[in-house]
mmCIF file of C-alpha atoms and ligand atoms in Angstrom:
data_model
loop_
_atom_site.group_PDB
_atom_site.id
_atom_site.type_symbol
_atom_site.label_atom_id
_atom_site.label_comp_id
_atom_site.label_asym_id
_atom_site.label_seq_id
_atom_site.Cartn_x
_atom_site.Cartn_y
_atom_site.Cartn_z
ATOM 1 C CA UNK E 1 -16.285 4.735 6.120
ATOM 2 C CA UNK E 2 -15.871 8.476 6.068
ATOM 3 C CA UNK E 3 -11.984 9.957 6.629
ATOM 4 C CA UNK E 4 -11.028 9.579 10.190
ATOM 5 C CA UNK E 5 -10.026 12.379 11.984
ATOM 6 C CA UNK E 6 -6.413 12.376 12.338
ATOM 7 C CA UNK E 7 -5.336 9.509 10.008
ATOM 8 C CA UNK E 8 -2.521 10.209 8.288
ATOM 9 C CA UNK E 9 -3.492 8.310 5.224
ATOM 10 C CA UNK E 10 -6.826 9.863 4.816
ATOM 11 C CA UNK E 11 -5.126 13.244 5.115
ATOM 12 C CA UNK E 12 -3.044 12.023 2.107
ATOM 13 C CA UNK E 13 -6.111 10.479 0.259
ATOM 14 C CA UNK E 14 -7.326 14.292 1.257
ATOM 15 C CA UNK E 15 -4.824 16.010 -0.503
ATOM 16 C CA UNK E 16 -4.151 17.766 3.216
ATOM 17 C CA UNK E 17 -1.162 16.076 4.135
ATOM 18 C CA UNK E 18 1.606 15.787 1.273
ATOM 19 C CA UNK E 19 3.196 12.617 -0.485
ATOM 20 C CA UNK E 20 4.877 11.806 -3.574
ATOM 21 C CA UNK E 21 1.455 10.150 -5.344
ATOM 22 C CA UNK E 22 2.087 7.518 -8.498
ATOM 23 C CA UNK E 23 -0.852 6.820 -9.032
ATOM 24 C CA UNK E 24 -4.751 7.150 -8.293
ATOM 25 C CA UNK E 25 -7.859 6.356 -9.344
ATOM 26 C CA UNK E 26 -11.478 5.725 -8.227
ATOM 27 C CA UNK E 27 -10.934 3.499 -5.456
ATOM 28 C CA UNK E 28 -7.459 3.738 -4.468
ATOM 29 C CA UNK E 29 -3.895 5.789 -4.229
ATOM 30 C CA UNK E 30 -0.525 5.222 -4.393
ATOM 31 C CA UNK E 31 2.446 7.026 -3.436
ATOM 32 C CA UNK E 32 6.232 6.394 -2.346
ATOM 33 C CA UNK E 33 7.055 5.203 1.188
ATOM 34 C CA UNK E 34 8.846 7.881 3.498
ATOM 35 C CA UNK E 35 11.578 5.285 4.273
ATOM 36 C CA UNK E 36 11.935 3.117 1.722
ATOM 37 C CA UNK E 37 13.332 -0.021 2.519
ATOM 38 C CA UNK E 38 13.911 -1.277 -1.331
ATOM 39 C CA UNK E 39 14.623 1.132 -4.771
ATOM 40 C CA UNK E 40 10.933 0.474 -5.460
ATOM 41 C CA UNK E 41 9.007 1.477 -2.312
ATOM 42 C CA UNK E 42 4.775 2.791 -2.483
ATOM 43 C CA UNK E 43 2.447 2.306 -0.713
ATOM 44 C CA UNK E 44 -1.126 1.533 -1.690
ATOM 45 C CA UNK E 45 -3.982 2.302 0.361
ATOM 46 C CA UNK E 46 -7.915 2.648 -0.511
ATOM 47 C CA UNK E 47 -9.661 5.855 -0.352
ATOM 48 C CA UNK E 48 -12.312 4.950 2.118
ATOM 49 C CA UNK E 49 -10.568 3.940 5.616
ATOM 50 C CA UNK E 50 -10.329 0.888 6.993
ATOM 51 C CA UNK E 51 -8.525 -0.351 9.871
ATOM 52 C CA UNK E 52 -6.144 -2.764 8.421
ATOM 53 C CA UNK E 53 -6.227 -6.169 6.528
ATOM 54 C CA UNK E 54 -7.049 -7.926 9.655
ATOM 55 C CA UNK E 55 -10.785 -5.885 9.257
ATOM 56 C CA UNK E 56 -11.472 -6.682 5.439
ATOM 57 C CA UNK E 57 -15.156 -8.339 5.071
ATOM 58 C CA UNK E 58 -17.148 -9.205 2.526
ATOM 59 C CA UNK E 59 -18.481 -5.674 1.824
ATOM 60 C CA UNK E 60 -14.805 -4.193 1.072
ATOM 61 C CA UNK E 61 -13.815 -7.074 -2.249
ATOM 62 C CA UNK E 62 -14.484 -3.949 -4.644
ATOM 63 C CA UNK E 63 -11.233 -1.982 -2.494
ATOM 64 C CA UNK E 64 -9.366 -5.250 -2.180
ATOM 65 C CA UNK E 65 -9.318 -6.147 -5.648
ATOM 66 C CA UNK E 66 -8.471 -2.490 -6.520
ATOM 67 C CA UNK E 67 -5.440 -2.215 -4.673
ATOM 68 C CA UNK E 68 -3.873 -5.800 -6.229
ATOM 69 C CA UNK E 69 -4.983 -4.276 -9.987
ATOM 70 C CA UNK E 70 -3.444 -0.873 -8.753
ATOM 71 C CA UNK E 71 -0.188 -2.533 -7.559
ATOM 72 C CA UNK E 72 -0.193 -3.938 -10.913
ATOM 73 C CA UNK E 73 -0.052 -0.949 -12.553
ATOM 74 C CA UNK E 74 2.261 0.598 -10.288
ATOM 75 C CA UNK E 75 4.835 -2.408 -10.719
ATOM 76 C CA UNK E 76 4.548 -2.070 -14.425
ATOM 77 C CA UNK E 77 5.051 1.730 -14.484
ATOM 78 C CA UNK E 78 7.953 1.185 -12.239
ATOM 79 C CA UNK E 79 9.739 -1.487 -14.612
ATOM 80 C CA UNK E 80 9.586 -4.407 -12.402
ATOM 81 C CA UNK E 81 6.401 -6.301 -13.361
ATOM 82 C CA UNK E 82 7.820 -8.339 -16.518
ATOM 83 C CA UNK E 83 7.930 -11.877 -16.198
ATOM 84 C CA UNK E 84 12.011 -11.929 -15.901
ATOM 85 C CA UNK E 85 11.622 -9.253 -12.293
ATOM 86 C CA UNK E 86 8.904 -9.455 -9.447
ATOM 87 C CA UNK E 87 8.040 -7.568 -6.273
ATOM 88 C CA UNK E 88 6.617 -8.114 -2.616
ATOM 89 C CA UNK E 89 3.175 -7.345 -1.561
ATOM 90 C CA UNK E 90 3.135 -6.603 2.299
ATOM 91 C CA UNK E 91 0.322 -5.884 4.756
ATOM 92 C CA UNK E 92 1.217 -5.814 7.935
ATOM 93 C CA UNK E 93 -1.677 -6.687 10.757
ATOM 94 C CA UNK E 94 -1.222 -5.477 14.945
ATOM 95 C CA UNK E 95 1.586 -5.070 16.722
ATOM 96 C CA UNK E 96 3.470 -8.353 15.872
ATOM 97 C CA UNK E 97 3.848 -7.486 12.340
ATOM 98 C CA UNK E 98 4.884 -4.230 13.345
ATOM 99 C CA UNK E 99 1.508 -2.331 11.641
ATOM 100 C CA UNK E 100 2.807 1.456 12.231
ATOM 101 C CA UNK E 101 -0.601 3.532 10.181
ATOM 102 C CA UNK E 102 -4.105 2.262 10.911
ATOM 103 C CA UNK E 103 -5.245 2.450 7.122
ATOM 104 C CA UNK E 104 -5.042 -0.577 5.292
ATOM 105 C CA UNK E 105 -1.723 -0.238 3.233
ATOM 106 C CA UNK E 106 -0.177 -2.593 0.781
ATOM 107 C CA UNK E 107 3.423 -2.144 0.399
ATOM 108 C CA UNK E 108 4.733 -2.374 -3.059
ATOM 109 C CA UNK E 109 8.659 -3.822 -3.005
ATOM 110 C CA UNK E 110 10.897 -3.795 -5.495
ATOM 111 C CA UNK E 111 13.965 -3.555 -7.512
ATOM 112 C CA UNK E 112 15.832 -5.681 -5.424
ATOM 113 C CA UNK E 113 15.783 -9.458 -4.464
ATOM 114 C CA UNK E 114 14.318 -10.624 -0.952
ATOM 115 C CA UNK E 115 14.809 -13.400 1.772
ATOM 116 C CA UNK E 116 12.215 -15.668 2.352
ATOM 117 C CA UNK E 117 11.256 -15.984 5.071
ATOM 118 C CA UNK E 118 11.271 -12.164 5.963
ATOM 119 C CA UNK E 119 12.533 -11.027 9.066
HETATM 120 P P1 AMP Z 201 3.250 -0.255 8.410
HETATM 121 O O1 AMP Z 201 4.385 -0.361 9.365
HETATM 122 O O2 AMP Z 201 2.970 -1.486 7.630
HETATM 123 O O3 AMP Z 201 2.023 0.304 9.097
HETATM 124 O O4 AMP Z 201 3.718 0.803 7.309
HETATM 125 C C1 AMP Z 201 3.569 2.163 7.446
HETATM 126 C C2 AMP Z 201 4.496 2.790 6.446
HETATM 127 O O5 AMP Z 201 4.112 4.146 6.263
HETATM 128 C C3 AMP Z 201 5.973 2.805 6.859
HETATM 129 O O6 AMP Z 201 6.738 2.084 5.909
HETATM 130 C C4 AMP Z 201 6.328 4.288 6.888
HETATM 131 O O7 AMP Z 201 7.632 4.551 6.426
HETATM 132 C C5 AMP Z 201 5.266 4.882 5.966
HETATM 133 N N1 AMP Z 201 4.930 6.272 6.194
HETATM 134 C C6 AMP Z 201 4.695 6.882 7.375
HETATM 135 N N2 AMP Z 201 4.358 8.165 7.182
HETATM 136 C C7 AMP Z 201 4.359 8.362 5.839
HETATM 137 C C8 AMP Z 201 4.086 9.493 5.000
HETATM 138 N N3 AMP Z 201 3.729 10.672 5.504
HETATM 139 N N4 AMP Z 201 4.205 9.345 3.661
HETATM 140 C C9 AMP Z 201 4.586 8.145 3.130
HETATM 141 N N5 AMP Z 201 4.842 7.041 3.875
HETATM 142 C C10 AMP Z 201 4.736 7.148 5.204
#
């Protein structure tokens, strides 16, 4: 899909709107949270909009697997993707999950230990 008019995340995959970018490449970009909520906070989202996880199909595997290979590289980068450390992967769906930006996001976690189960 084309940017949406008006989505914030397209307007950062843009270059229009500005964030604090990690990393990009083809397929995807990733840049800090505006409220982080752990030392290690970014968000990943894919170029080309869509809605939310909740609206993945078939035809969007070549985004999906680009964001996990992305949030790889982003934990790496960030020191917390050695065996002995870890992070949380988060996509929130609808209202319930408290989904805030209609562009499928994966937050990237880290540098801190977590409950389980979350909140
Ligand atoms: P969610 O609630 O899963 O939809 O997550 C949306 C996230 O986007 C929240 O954690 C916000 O803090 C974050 N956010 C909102 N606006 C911006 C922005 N301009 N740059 C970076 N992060 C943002």
């Amino acid at each position: 899909m084309s940017p949406v008019d008006g989505c914030l995340f397209c307007g950062i995959v843009a270059g229009d709107v500005p964030a604090d970018i990690v990393r990009s490449d083809e397929r995807t970009v990733a840049f800090r949270d505006v409220s982080p909520q752990a030392p290690v906070h970014v968000l990943i989202v894919p170029r080309r909009h869509i809605e939310h996880a909740g609206a993945v199909g078939p035809e969007d595997a070549g985004e999906v697997t680009a964001l996990l290979v992305a949030a790889r590289a982003v934990a790496d980068a960030e020191g917390i993707g050695g065996k002995d450390r870890g992070y949380r992967l988060v996509c929130n769906v609808g209202p319930d999950a408290l989904n805030s930006v209609p562009h499928l996001h994966m937050h990237l976690l880290g540098g801190r230990t977590f409950d389980w189960p979350p909140g």
